[in-house]
Amino acid sequence: MAAKKQSVHYGLELDLTPKVKLSATAKTISIALNRFTQEELSTFQRCLIGKAQKISYKSEQCDHFAQSLDFATQEAFDAFFTSLPIYLQKLIKAGCLNPFIDIRSQDWSVDENLIIEDTNRYHYYYLDRYTLNPTLRLGLFTIRSKNVLQLEEFFVNHFRPFLYKEEDYTPQPSPSAGGEVYSVQAQIHEVFPLFIESMIPLLKERDTKTIIRKGLLKVQIKDLRSLCGLPPFPLSSAYNLDPLVLLAKFVLAFETGKLKRPEDSMATIKALVQRMFFKAPSMSGFIFSDYFEYCSLVDQCSLNWNYAHSVAIDFASRKGMVNMLTCLKPDDGWYSVEELFQLFTVRGFRMRFFNEDVLDTALSIRGQKIQFPFAEYGSYDDKGFRPTTVLQRPLFERPLFNAYLYLLASLGILEITETQPPLLLTKNEKLHPLTPYEALDSVRLTEFGAWCMNMVEQRPQPKKQVFETITDKELLLVTFKGKSLERRLFLEQIGIPLGVERFRITEASFIRGCSSSSDIVSRIDKFKLIIDPDPSDRWKQFFASLEKRSTLFCHGEQVLLYTFPDDPEIRRMFATDPAFKKLLIRAEDNKVVVRKGNQKAFQKLLMEHGYLNTL
């Protein structure tokens, strides 16, 4: 460092020490350090260098410190890093993967306690009783609880590229994967139009906002599955995670127009995926696209709908998913989800909301205890656990990462495998997985997925459907051969299976599940569209009978049923009085039926005969 020079000019002593010459990288570091106070900078310097430079001006202190942190080569960083105490090296390595460090999670190669608790006096604030061990160099860390330290975010981002090289964490595909496979790539082009078509009448029962926030009822899921044929997840369905619910929330959140059956289902899926992952939320055109993750993908959490501030996701989280998925090759093999998440972290991405206060205020996970290999966590109130500090990664970041992959699997973009998840959460004295997304084990990118994510230009073509439907001209029988999901599901909906290929159609089976005559007409039209465009006279008579029957009992009126004691005088009154005869529809077995509109006239007439009616 240049020697300090001084000059006296008109009685003023001027410091003529030349400024430190910084490289472009060091200048960037100096600018980033400027947000810290001089006291904080001195603490950082003592931690990393062993002493703090006594400099009057903050800008100069930033420049000198930036020069110390400017590593031109990996060798220069290694020389610096290996000069640090072993415990500090371990803490920084752990903090660069996860800024929140549970000090019980490993051996730090130091005999002294990292955090010292003052038990001799009362402290108004909980954290005031804890201090960093002054004999150790821990100035980069902040105490978050009795056993948790947090590495300053600047040093996380600065040291990570030197400690964790991306090329060392590139996931390698495996030709096979353990667990149960879930794949809808082959049928998604058939399933998706049927799903949208089935969702349209369902929206009359459950509005868009309710579905996005709360999902679907079990009976609605059952009906949808019978109409579109989308299978459930092999294992996570036991923990109330269903692809139909993910699809319903996703489509309603990112479809800006009126819901209608798509003519080109594959193009529609790609447009929705592009809208989610490639367009900033403010440009997507629908309010729920901003809040999709909060409303729809954190099923493990209880949500605070009274939270008054923004719950929009940081768009960098979605971009990080795209960045990670681009390292996969279509149909190249199975990739470990654990390795993919590690790559996501090493590349500097995080799952986060724009407003990080959401985690501490608006989200909570019900339960009494969480058991990790190194420690047990207990809840302090009836709300359970907040996904913050050391619990942020296992309760929020990793589940949301998995939730994205489950969503893409339900769209046919990925194939996934599931294994039995560990039961780490104790809730109501029963063991549960931490979240519904814990069963996910490995993924494989499909050709359709590569096209949706803009990794290839050529659109994959679905296999051509080969099928035949034969309707008996005299009997109400349909024979179906070949493969067509829509036709098979429709025949299962309206008919009674006779073996594998034949279906018997009756009046009762055809109208099964209908709630109005228009539903029956729609089924007849669909039969003519996909089963037999020119049905025989027998089928035409059958359809005409169905339409006639659908209107026979469509008119009715409200009536009141009165019961009276077995009294001959009352029966004689009803039988002989002409006024009663006009009001009563029927009278027998000590019961009379009166139209609801005639209730007051009936009561008045009873009072004229000395009977009080208070119904």
Coordinates of C-alpha atoms in Angstrom, one line a residue:
M1 CA 0.0 0.0 0.0
A2 CA 1.3 3.5 -0.9
A3 CA 2.8 5.5 2.0
K4 CA 0.5 8.2 3.4
K5 CA 1.4 11.7 2.2
Q6 CA 0.3 14.9 3.7
S7 CA 0.4 18.6 2.7
V8 CA -0.5 21.8 4.5
H9 CA -2.4 24.3 2.4
Y10 CA -3.6 27.6 3.9
G11 CA -3.5 26.0 7.4
L12 CA -5.5 22.8 6.2
E13 CA -3.8 19.4 6.3
L14 CA -4.7 17.5 3.2
D15 CA -4.4 13.7 2.7
L16 CA -2.6 13.1 -0.6
T17 CA -2.5 9.3 -0.4
P18 CA -3.2 8.0 -3.9
K19 CA -6.5 6.0 -4.2
V20 CA -6.3 2.2 -4.6
K21 CA -6.4 1.1 -8.2
L22 CA -9.2 -1.4 -8.6
S23 CA -10.0 -3.9 -11.4
A24 CA -13.4 -3.9 -12.9
T25 CA -14.4 -6.8 -10.7
A26 CA -13.1 -5.1 -7.6
K27 CA -15.1 -2.0 -8.4
T28 CA -18.3 -4.0 -8.6
I29 CA -17.4 -5.6 -5.2
S30 CA -16.7 -2.2 -3.7
I31 CA -20.1 -0.9 -4.9
A32 CA -21.8 -3.9 -3.3
L33 CA -20.0 -3.4 0.0
N34 CA -21.1 0.2 0.2
R35 CA -24.5 -0.8 1.6
F36 CA -22.8 -2.0 4.8
T37 CA -21.8 0.3 7.7
Q38 CA -18.1 0.8 8.5
E39 CA -18.6 -1.2 11.7
E40 CA -20.0 -4.1 9.7
L41 CA -17.2 -3.9 7.2
S42 CA -14.6 -3.9 10.0
T43 CA -16.3 -7.0 11.5
F44 CA -16.2 -8.8 8.1
Q45 CA -12.5 -7.9 7.7
R46 CA -11.6 -9.2 11.1
C47 CA -13.4 -12.4 10.2
L48 CA -11.7 -13.0 6.8
I49 CA -8.4 -11.2 7.1
G50 CA -7.8 -11.3 10.9
K51 CA -7.7 -7.6 11.4
A52 CA -9.6 -4.4 10.3
Q53 CA -7.9 -1.6 8.5
K54 CA -8.3 1.8 10.3
I55 CA -9.5 4.0 7.5
S56 CA -11.5 7.2 8.0
Y57 CA -13.5 7.1 4.8
K58 CA -16.0 4.4 4.1
S59 CA -15.4 4.5 0.4
E60 CA -11.7 3.8 1.0
Q61 CA -12.5 1.0 3.3
C62 CA -14.8 -0.6 0.7
D63 CA -12.0 -0.2 -1.9
H64 CA -9.4 -1.9 0.3
F65 CA -11.7 -4.7 1.3
A66 CA -12.9 -5.2 -2.3
Q67 CA -9.2 -5.5 -3.3
S68 CA -8.8 -8.3 -0.8
L69 CA -11.9 -10.1 -2.1
D70 CA -10.9 -9.8 -5.8
F71 CA -9.6 -13.2 -6.8
A72 CA -8.3 -13.2 -10.4
T73 CA -8.0 -17.0 -10.5
Q74 CA -9.3 -20.1 -8.7
E75 CA -5.8 -20.6 -7.4
A76 CA -5.8 -17.2 -5.8
F77 CA -9.1 -17.9 -4.1
D78 CA -7.9 -21.4 -2.9
A79 CA -4.8 -19.8 -1.4
F80 CA -7.0 -17.3 0.5
F81 CA -9.7 -19.8 1.6
T82 CA -7.3 -22.5 2.9
S83 CA -5.7 -19.8 5.1
L84 CA -8.9 -19.5 7.0
P85 CA -9.6 -21.6 10.2
I86 CA -11.1 -25.0 9.4
Y87 CA -14.3 -24.3 11.2
L88 CA -14.8 -21.1 9.2
Q89 CA -14.1 -22.9 5.9
K90 CA -16.8 -25.5 6.8
L91 CA -19.3 -22.8 7.9
I92 CA -18.8 -20.8 4.7
K93 CA -19.1 -24.0 2.5
A94 CA -22.4 -24.9 4.3
G95 CA -23.7 -21.4 4.1
C96 CA -23.1 -21.1 0.3
L97 CA -25.4 -24.0 -0.3
N98 CA -28.0 -22.9 2.3
P99 CA -27.5 -19.5 4.1
F100 CA -29.3 -20.8 7.2
I101 CA -27.1 -23.2 9.1
D102 CA -28.2 -25.4 12.0
I103 CA -25.0 -25.7 14.0
R104 CA -26.1 -29.2 15.1
S105 CA -26.0 -30.5 11.5
Q106 CA -22.3 -31.4 11.4
D107 CA -19.0 -31.3 13.3
W108 CA -17.3 -28.0 12.8
S109 CA -13.8 -29.1 14.0
V110 CA -13.8 -26.8 16.9
D111 CA -14.2 -27.6 20.6
E112 CA -15.8 -24.3 21.7
N113 CA -19.5 -23.4 21.3
L114 CA -20.2 -21.3 18.2
I115 CA -23.1 -19.6 20.0
I116 CA -22.9 -18.6 23.7
E117 CA -26.1 -18.2 25.8
D118 CA -26.3 -15.7 28.7
T119 CA -28.3 -17.4 31.4
N120 CA -27.3 -15.0 34.2
R121 CA -29.8 -12.3 33.5
Y122 CA -33.2 -11.6 32.0
H123 CA -33.4 -10.5 28.4
Y124 CA -36.5 -8.7 27.0
Y125 CA -35.8 -9.9 23.4
Y126 CA -35.2 -13.6 22.8
L127 CA -32.1 -13.2 20.6
D128 CA -30.4 -10.8 23.0
R129 CA -29.4 -13.7 25.2
Y130 CA -27.3 -15.2 22.4
T131 CA -23.9 -14.0 21.2
L132 CA -21.3 -15.2 18.8
N133 CA -18.2 -16.7 20.5
P134 CA -15.8 -13.8 20.6
T135 CA -12.8 -16.1 20.5
L136 CA -13.8 -17.4 17.0
R137 CA -13.9 -15.6 13.7
L138 CA -17.6 -15.6 13.0
G139 CA -18.2 -12.0 11.8
L140 CA -19.9 -13.1 8.5
F141 CA -22.7 -14.7 10.4
T142 CA -25.9 -13.5 12.2
I143 CA -27.6 -15.4 14.9
R144 CA -31.2 -16.4 14.0
S145 CA -32.0 -18.7 16.9
K146 CA -30.3 -20.7 19.6
N147 CA -28.9 -23.2 17.0
V148 CA -29.1 -21.3 13.7
L149 CA -26.6 -19.0 12.0
Q150 CA -27.2 -17.1 8.8
L151 CA -24.3 -16.3 6.3
E152 CA -24.5 -12.8 4.9
E153 CA -26.1 -13.0 1.4
F154 CA -23.3 -11.0 -0.2
F155 CA -20.7 -13.6 0.8
V156 CA -23.0 -16.4 -0.2
N157 CA -23.1 -15.1 -3.8
H158 CA -19.5 -14.1 -3.9
F159 CA -17.9 -17.3 -2.6
R160 CA -20.3 -19.8 -4.2
P161 CA -18.9 -19.8 -7.7
F162 CA -15.4 -20.5 -6.3
L163 CA -16.5 -23.3 -3.9
Y164 CA -19.1 -25.0 -6.1
K165 CA -18.3 -25.2 -9.8
E166 CA -21.4 -25.8 -12.0
E167 CA -19.6 -28.3 -14.1
D168 CA -19.0 -30.5 -11.0
Y169 CA -22.8 -30.6 -10.4
T170 CA -24.1 -31.3 -13.9
P171 CA -26.6 -34.1 -13.3
Q172 CA -25.9 -37.4 -15.2
P173 CA -28.8 -39.3 -16.6
S174 CA -29.5 -42.9 -15.6
P175 CA -30.9 -45.4 -18.1
S176 CA -33.3 -46.7 -15.4
A177 CA -34.9 -45.4 -12.3
G178 CA -36.3 -46.9 -9.1
G179 CA -39.9 -46.4 -8.0
E180 CA -43.2 -46.2 -9.8
V181 CA -43.3 -44.4 -13.1
Y182 CA -45.9 -41.8 -14.0
S183 CA -46.2 -40.7 -17.7
V184 CA -49.0 -39.2 -19.7
Q185 CA -46.9 -38.1 -22.7
A186 CA -48.6 -40.6 -25.0
Q187 CA -52.2 -39.6 -24.2
I188 CA -52.0 -35.9 -23.1
H189 CA -53.1 -34.8 -26.6
E190 CA -56.4 -36.7 -26.0
V191 CA -56.7 -36.1 -22.3
F192 CA -56.3 -32.4 -22.3
P193 CA -59.3 -31.5 -24.6
L194 CA -61.5 -33.9 -22.7
F195 CA -60.3 -32.3 -19.4
I196 CA -61.1 -28.7 -20.6
E197 CA -64.5 -29.9 -22.0
S198 CA -65.3 -31.5 -18.6
M199 CA -64.2 -28.4 -16.7
I200 CA -66.7 -26.0 -18.4
P201 CA -69.9 -27.3 -16.8
L202 CA -68.0 -27.8 -13.5
L203 CA -67.4 -24.0 -13.3
K204 CA -71.1 -23.6 -12.8
E205 CA -70.8 -25.5 -9.5
R206 CA -67.5 -24.1 -8.3
D207 CA -66.2 -20.7 -9.5
T208 CA -62.7 -20.0 -10.8
K209 CA -61.4 -18.2 -7.7
T210 CA -62.5 -21.0 -5.4
I211 CA -60.8 -23.7 -7.6
I212 CA -57.5 -21.8 -7.8
R213 CA -57.5 -21.3 -4.0
K214 CA -59.0 -24.5 -2.7
G215 CA -58.9 -27.0 -5.5
L216 CA -61.7 -29.5 -6.3
L217 CA -64.0 -31.6 -4.2
K218 CA -63.4 -35.4 -4.2
V219 CA -66.7 -36.1 -6.1
Q220 CA -65.6 -33.5 -8.7
I221 CA -62.2 -35.2 -9.1
K222 CA -63.9 -38.6 -9.5
D223 CA -66.2 -37.2 -12.2
L224 CA -63.4 -35.5 -14.0
R225 CA -61.3 -38.6 -14.1
S226 CA -64.1 -40.7 -15.5
L227 CA -64.6 -38.1 -18.3
C228 CA -61.0 -37.3 -19.3
G229 CA -59.0 -40.4 -18.2
L230 CA -56.0 -38.7 -16.5
P231 CA -54.6 -41.2 -14.1
P232 CA -53.6 -40.3 -10.5
F233 CA -50.0 -40.1 -9.2
P234 CA -48.9 -43.6 -8.0
L235 CA -47.9 -42.7 -4.4
S236 CA -48.5 -39.0 -3.7
S237 CA -52.2 -39.4 -4.4
A238 CA -52.4 -40.9 -0.9
Y239 CA -51.4 -37.5 0.4
N240 CA -54.1 -35.6 -1.5
L241 CA -51.9 -34.6 -4.4
D242 CA -53.8 -35.1 -7.7
P243 CA -52.8 -34.1 -11.3
L244 CA -56.4 -33.1 -12.1
V245 CA -56.3 -30.4 -9.3
L246 CA -52.9 -29.2 -10.5
L247 CA -54.2 -28.9 -14.1
A248 CA -57.4 -27.2 -13.1
K249 CA -55.6 -24.5 -11.0
F250 CA -53.0 -24.1 -13.7
V251 CA -55.4 -23.7 -16.6
L252 CA -57.7 -21.3 -14.8
A253 CA -54.7 -19.2 -13.6
F254 CA -53.1 -18.8 -17.0
E255 CA -56.0 -19.0 -19.5
T256 CA -56.9 -15.4 -20.0
G257 CA -59.9 -16.1 -22.4
K258 CA -63.1 -17.9 -22.0
L259 CA -62.6 -21.6 -21.4
K260 CA -63.4 -23.7 -24.4
R261 CA -62.3 -27.1 -25.8
P262 CA -59.0 -26.5 -27.7
E263 CA -58.8 -27.5 -31.3
D264 CA -55.0 -28.0 -30.9
S265 CA -54.3 -29.3 -27.4
M266 CA -50.6 -29.5 -27.8
A267 CA -50.3 -25.9 -28.9
T268 CA -52.6 -24.8 -26.1
I269 CA -50.4 -26.5 -23.5
K270 CA -47.3 -24.9 -24.9
A271 CA -48.9 -21.4 -24.9
L272 CA -49.9 -21.8 -21.2
V273 CA -46.4 -23.1 -20.3
Q274 CA -44.8 -20.2 -22.1
R275 CA -47.2 -17.7 -20.4
M276 CA -46.1 -19.1 -17.0
F277 CA -42.3 -19.6 -17.4
F278 CA -41.4 -17.1 -20.2
K279 CA -43.6 -14.1 -19.5
A280 CA -43.2 -11.8 -16.5
P281 CA -46.4 -12.0 -14.3
S282 CA -47.3 -8.4 -15.0
M283 CA -47.5 -9.3 -18.8
S284 CA -49.5 -12.4 -18.5
G285 CA -52.9 -10.6 -18.4
F286 CA -54.5 -12.4 -15.4
I287 CA -54.2 -11.5 -11.7
F288 CA -53.9 -15.1 -10.5
S289 CA -50.8 -15.7 -12.6
D290 CA -48.9 -13.5 -10.2
Y291 CA -50.2 -15.4 -7.2
F292 CA -50.3 -18.9 -8.7
E293 CA -47.6 -20.4 -6.4
Y294 CA -49.1 -18.9 -3.3
C295 CA -52.7 -20.0 -4.1
S296 CA -52.0 -23.3 -5.8
L297 CA -48.6 -24.8 -5.2
V298 CA -48.0 -24.6 -1.5
D299 CA -50.5 -27.2 -0.5
Q300 CA -48.5 -28.1 2.6
C301 CA -49.2 -24.7 4.1
S302 CA -52.1 -23.0 5.8
L303 CA -52.6 -19.7 4.0
N304 CA -53.5 -16.4 5.5
W305 CA -56.1 -14.9 3.1
N306 CA -56.3 -11.8 5.2
Y307 CA -52.6 -10.9 4.4
A308 CA -52.8 -7.4 3.0
H309 CA -49.5 -7.3 1.1
S310 CA -48.3 -8.8 -2.2
V311 CA -47.9 -12.6 -2.3
A312 CA -46.5 -12.6 -5.9
I313 CA -43.7 -15.0 -6.6
D314 CA -40.3 -13.6 -7.6
F315 CA -40.1 -14.3 -11.4
A316 CA -36.5 -15.3 -11.0
S317 CA -37.8 -18.5 -9.3
R318 CA -39.6 -19.5 -12.5
K319 CA -36.6 -18.5 -14.7
G320 CA -34.5 -20.7 -12.5
M321 CA -36.7 -23.7 -13.2
V322 CA -36.3 -23.1 -17.0
N323 CA -32.6 -22.7 -16.6
M324 CA -32.4 -26.0 -14.8
L325 CA -34.6 -27.8 -17.2
T326 CA -32.5 -26.8 -20.2
C327 CA -29.7 -29.0 -18.9
L328 CA -31.9 -32.1 -19.6
K329 CA -32.0 -33.9 -22.9
P330 CA -35.3 -35.4 -24.1
D331 CA -35.6 -39.1 -23.6
D332 CA -32.0 -39.3 -22.6
G333 CA -32.5 -41.0 -19.2
W334 CA -33.7 -40.4 -15.7
Y335 CA -32.3 -37.5 -13.7
S336 CA -32.3 -37.4 -9.9
V337 CA -34.5 -34.7 -8.5
E338 CA -32.0 -34.3 -5.6
E339 CA -29.2 -33.5 -8.1
L340 CA -31.4 -31.2 -10.1
F341 CA -32.2 -29.2 -7.0
Q342 CA -28.5 -29.0 -6.1
L343 CA -27.8 -27.7 -9.6
F344 CA -30.6 -25.1 -9.1
T345 CA -28.9 -24.0 -5.9
V346 CA -25.4 -23.9 -7.2
R347 CA -26.5 -21.8 -10.1
G348 CA -27.6 -19.2 -7.6
F349 CA -31.4 -19.6 -7.9
R350 CA -33.8 -19.6 -5.0
M351 CA -37.5 -20.1 -4.5
R352 CA -38.7 -16.8 -3.0
F353 CA -41.6 -14.3 -3.0
F354 CA -41.0 -10.7 -3.9
N355 CA -42.0 -9.9 -0.4
E356 CA -40.1 -12.3 1.8
D357 CA -42.2 -11.4 4.8
V358 CA -44.9 -13.8 3.3
L359 CA -43.0 -16.8 4.7
D360 CA -43.0 -15.4 8.2
T361 CA -46.5 -13.9 8.2
A362 CA -48.8 -15.6 5.7
L363 CA -47.7 -19.2 5.6
S364 CA -47.7 -21.9 8.3
I365 CA -47.6 -25.7 8.4
R366 CA -49.7 -27.6 10.9
G367 CA -47.9 -30.1 13.1
Q368 CA -46.3 -30.6 16.5
K369 CA -42.9 -32.0 15.7
I370 CA -40.4 -32.4 12.8
Q371 CA -37.6 -35.0 13.1
F372 CA -34.4 -34.5 11.1
P373 CA -31.4 -36.8 11.4
F374 CA -29.4 -34.2 13.3
A375 CA -32.2 -32.4 15.4
E376 CA -35.8 -32.3 16.4
Y377 CA -38.0 -29.2 15.9
G378 CA -41.0 -28.5 18.0
S379 CA -43.8 -26.0 17.3
Y380 CA -44.4 -23.2 19.7
D381 CA -48.0 -22.3 19.0
D382 CA -51.2 -23.8 17.5
K383 CA -50.2 -22.6 14.0
G384 CA -47.4 -25.1 13.8
F385 CA -44.2 -24.2 11.9
R386 CA -43.3 -21.2 9.8
P387 CA -41.2 -22.0 6.7
T388 CA -38.4 -19.6 7.7
T389 CA -34.7 -19.7 8.5
V390 CA -33.4 -23.3 8.7
L391 CA -36.9 -24.7 7.9
Q392 CA -37.3 -22.5 4.7
R393 CA -35.5 -25.0 2.5
P394 CA -37.3 -28.2 3.6
L395 CA -40.8 -26.7 4.0
F396 CA -40.9 -24.1 1.2
E397 CA -38.1 -24.1 -1.3
R398 CA -37.7 -27.8 -2.0
P399 CA -41.4 -28.5 -2.0
L400 CA -42.1 -25.7 -4.4
F401 CA -39.3 -27.0 -6.7
N402 CA -41.0 -30.4 -6.7
A403 CA -44.4 -28.9 -7.2
Y404 CA -43.3 -27.3 -10.5
L405 CA -42.0 -30.7 -11.6
Y406 CA -45.3 -32.4 -10.6
L407 CA -47.2 -29.8 -12.6
L408 CA -45.1 -30.4 -15.7
A409 CA -45.6 -34.1 -15.3
S410 CA -49.4 -33.7 -15.3
L411 CA -49.0 -31.8 -18.6
G412 CA -46.9 -34.5 -20.3
I413 CA -43.7 -32.4 -20.3
L414 CA -41.9 -34.6 -17.9
E415 CA -42.1 -38.3 -16.9
I416 CA -41.5 -38.9 -13.2
T417 CA -40.9 -41.7 -10.7
E418 CA -42.1 -41.8 -7.1
T419 CA -40.7 -43.6 -4.1
Q420 CA -42.1 -43.9 -0.5
P421 CA -41.4 -40.5 1.2
P422 CA -39.9 -40.3 4.7
L423 CA -42.4 -39.6 7.5
L424 CA -40.8 -36.7 9.3
L425 CA -43.8 -34.6 10.4
T426 CA -45.8 -35.5 13.5
K427 CA -49.4 -34.1 13.3
N428 CA -52.1 -35.1 15.6
E429 CA -50.0 -38.0 16.9
K430 CA -49.6 -39.4 13.4
L431 CA -46.6 -39.4 11.1
H432 CA -46.8 -37.7 7.7
P433 CA -44.4 -36.6 5.0
L434 CA -43.3 -32.9 5.4
T435 CA -45.3 -32.0 2.3
P436 CA -47.4 -33.8 -0.4
Y437 CA -44.5 -33.5 -2.8
E438 CA -41.9 -35.6 -1.0
A439 CA -42.4 -38.8 -3.0
L440 CA -40.8 -37.4 -6.2
D441 CA -37.5 -39.2 -7.0
S442 CA -36.5 -38.7 -10.6
V443 CA -37.6 -37.1 -13.8
R444 CA -37.2 -37.5 -17.6
L445 CA -37.8 -34.8 -20.2
T446 CA -40.1 -35.8 -23.0
E447 CA -39.9 -34.7 -26.6
F448 CA -43.1 -32.8 -26.2
G449 CA -41.6 -31.1 -23.1
A450 CA -38.5 -30.1 -25.1
W451 CA -40.7 -28.5 -27.7
C452 CA -42.8 -26.7 -25.0
M453 CA -39.6 -25.3 -23.3
N454 CA -38.2 -24.0 -26.7
M455 CA -35.4 -26.5 -26.7
V456 CA -36.3 -27.9 -30.1
E457 CA -38.1 -26.4 -33.0
Q458 CA -39.7 -29.5 -34.5
R459 CA -43.0 -30.3 -33.0
P460 CA -43.4 -34.0 -32.0
Q461 CA -46.3 -35.7 -33.7
P462 CA -48.6 -38.0 -31.6
K463 CA -49.2 -41.5 -32.8
K464 CA -52.0 -41.9 -35.3
Q465 CA -55.1 -43.3 -33.8
V466 CA -56.4 -46.5 -35.3
F467 CA -59.9 -47.5 -34.2
E468 CA -63.3 -48.7 -35.4
T469 CA -66.8 -48.4 -33.9
I470 CA -69.6 -50.6 -35.1
T471 CA -73.3 -50.0 -34.0
D472 CA -75.8 -52.8 -34.3
K473 CA -78.7 -51.8 -36.6
E474 CA -81.3 -53.6 -34.6
L475 CA -79.9 -54.0 -31.1
L476 CA -78.7 -51.2 -28.9
L477 CA -75.1 -52.5 -29.0
V478 CA -71.8 -50.8 -29.9
T479 CA -68.6 -52.6 -30.6
F480 CA -65.3 -50.6 -30.2
K481 CA -61.9 -51.8 -31.5
G482 CA -58.6 -50.0 -31.5
K483 CA -57.3 -47.1 -29.5
S484 CA -59.2 -43.9 -28.9
L485 CA -59.4 -42.6 -25.4
E486 CA -62.3 -40.2 -26.0
R487 CA -64.5 -42.9 -27.6
R488 CA -63.7 -45.5 -25.0
L489 CA -64.5 -43.1 -22.1
F490 CA -67.7 -42.0 -23.8
L491 CA -68.9 -45.5 -24.3
E492 CA -68.1 -46.3 -20.6
Q493 CA -70.1 -43.2 -19.7
I494 CA -73.2 -44.1 -21.6
G495 CA -73.1 -47.9 -21.8
I496 CA -72.8 -51.2 -19.9
P497 CA -69.6 -53.1 -20.7
L498 CA -70.2 -56.6 -22.2
G499 CA -66.6 -58.0 -22.1
V500 CA -63.7 -55.9 -23.5
E501 CA -65.0 -54.5 -26.8
R502 CA -68.8 -54.4 -26.6
F503 CA -71.2 -52.0 -24.8
R504 CA -75.0 -52.4 -24.3
I505 CA -76.9 -49.0 -24.3
T506 CA -80.1 -48.6 -22.3
E507 CA -82.2 -45.6 -21.4
A508 CA -80.9 -45.7 -17.9
S509 CA -77.2 -46.0 -18.8
F510 CA -77.4 -43.3 -21.5
I511 CA -78.7 -40.6 -19.2
R512 CA -76.4 -41.6 -16.3
G513 CA -74.9 -38.5 -14.8
C514 CA -77.2 -36.1 -16.7
S515 CA -79.0 -33.3 -14.8
S516 CA -81.0 -31.6 -17.6
S517 CA -82.6 -32.4 -21.0
S518 CA -79.8 -30.3 -22.7
D519 CA -77.2 -32.7 -21.3
I520 CA -79.0 -35.6 -23.0
V521 CA -79.2 -33.7 -26.3
S522 CA -75.5 -33.0 -26.0
R523 CA -74.8 -36.7 -25.5
I524 CA -76.9 -37.6 -28.5
D525 CA -75.0 -35.1 -30.6
K526 CA -71.7 -36.4 -29.4
F527 CA -72.8 -40.0 -30.2
K528 CA -73.5 -38.9 -33.7
L529 CA -70.1 -37.1 -33.9
I530 CA -67.7 -39.7 -32.6
I531 CA -69.6 -43.0 -32.7
D532 CA -72.0 -43.2 -35.6
P533 CA -72.7 -40.1 -37.8
D534 CA -75.6 -41.9 -39.6
P535 CA -77.4 -44.1 -37.0
S536 CA -80.0 -46.7 -38.1
D537 CA -83.8 -46.1 -37.6
R538 CA -83.7 -48.2 -34.4
W539 CA -81.1 -45.8 -32.9
K540 CA -83.1 -42.8 -34.1
Q541 CA -86.2 -44.1 -32.3
F542 CA -84.1 -44.6 -29.2
F543 CA -82.8 -41.1 -29.3
A544 CA -86.3 -39.7 -29.9
S545 CA -87.6 -41.7 -26.9
L546 CA -84.8 -40.3 -24.7
E547 CA -85.6 -36.7 -25.7
K548 CA -89.3 -37.3 -25.0
R549 CA -88.7 -38.9 -21.7
S550 CA -86.4 -36.0 -20.6
T551 CA -89.3 -33.6 -20.7
L552 CA -92.1 -35.7 -19.2
F553 CA -91.1 -34.9 -15.6
C554 CA -89.6 -31.4 -16.0
H555 CA -92.7 -29.5 -14.7
G556 CA -93.8 -29.5 -11.1
E557 CA -95.2 -27.3 -8.3
Q558 CA -94.7 -27.0 -4.6
V559 CA -97.3 -28.5 -2.3
L560 CA -98.0 -29.0 1.4
L561 CA -98.9 -32.3 3.0
Y562 CA -101.1 -32.1 6.1
T563 CA -101.8 -34.9 8.5
F564 CA -105.0 -34.9 10.6
P565 CA -106.2 -37.3 13.3
D566 CA -108.6 -40.2 12.5
D567 CA -111.8 -38.1 13.0
P568 CA -115.0 -38.8 11.0
E569 CA -116.2 -35.2 11.4
I570 CA -113.0 -33.9 9.7
R571 CA -113.2 -36.4 6.9
R572 CA -116.9 -35.5 6.4
M573 CA -115.9 -31.8 6.3
F574 CA -113.3 -32.4 3.5
A575 CA -115.7 -34.6 1.6
T576 CA -118.9 -32.5 1.6
D577 CA -117.7 -28.8 1.7
P578 CA -117.4 -27.6 -2.0
A579 CA -114.8 -25.0 -0.9
F580 CA -112.4 -27.7 0.4
K581 CA -112.9 -29.7 -2.7
K582 CA -111.5 -26.8 -4.8
L583 CA -108.4 -26.5 -2.6
L584 CA -107.5 -30.1 -1.9
I585 CA -105.6 -32.0 -4.5
R586 CA -106.0 -35.4 -2.8
A587 CA -107.3 -36.6 0.6
E588 CA -106.9 -40.1 1.9
D589 CA -105.3 -42.0 4.8
N590 CA -105.8 -39.0 7.1
K591 CA -103.6 -36.8 4.8
V592 CA -104.5 -34.0 2.5
V593 CA -102.3 -32.2 -0.2
V594 CA -102.7 -28.5 -0.8
R595 CA -100.8 -26.3 -3.3
K596 CA -98.5 -24.0 -1.6
G597 CA -100.1 -21.0 -3.3
N598 CA -103.5 -22.0 -1.7
Q599 CA -102.0 -22.2 1.8
K600 CA -103.6 -19.0 3.2
A601 CA -107.0 -19.8 1.6
F602 CA -106.8 -23.3 3.2
Q603 CA -106.0 -21.8 6.6
K604 CA -108.8 -19.3 6.4
L605 CA -111.3 -22.0 5.5
L606 CA -110.2 -24.2 8.4
M607 CA -110.7 -21.2 10.8
E608 CA -114.2 -20.7 9.4
H609 CA -114.9 -24.3 10.6
G610 CA -113.3 -23.7 13.9
Y611 CA -109.8 -25.3 13.3
L612 CA -106.6 -23.4 13.8
N613 CA -103.6 -24.1 11.5
T614 CA -100.2 -22.6 12.5
L615 CA -98.0 -24.4 9.9

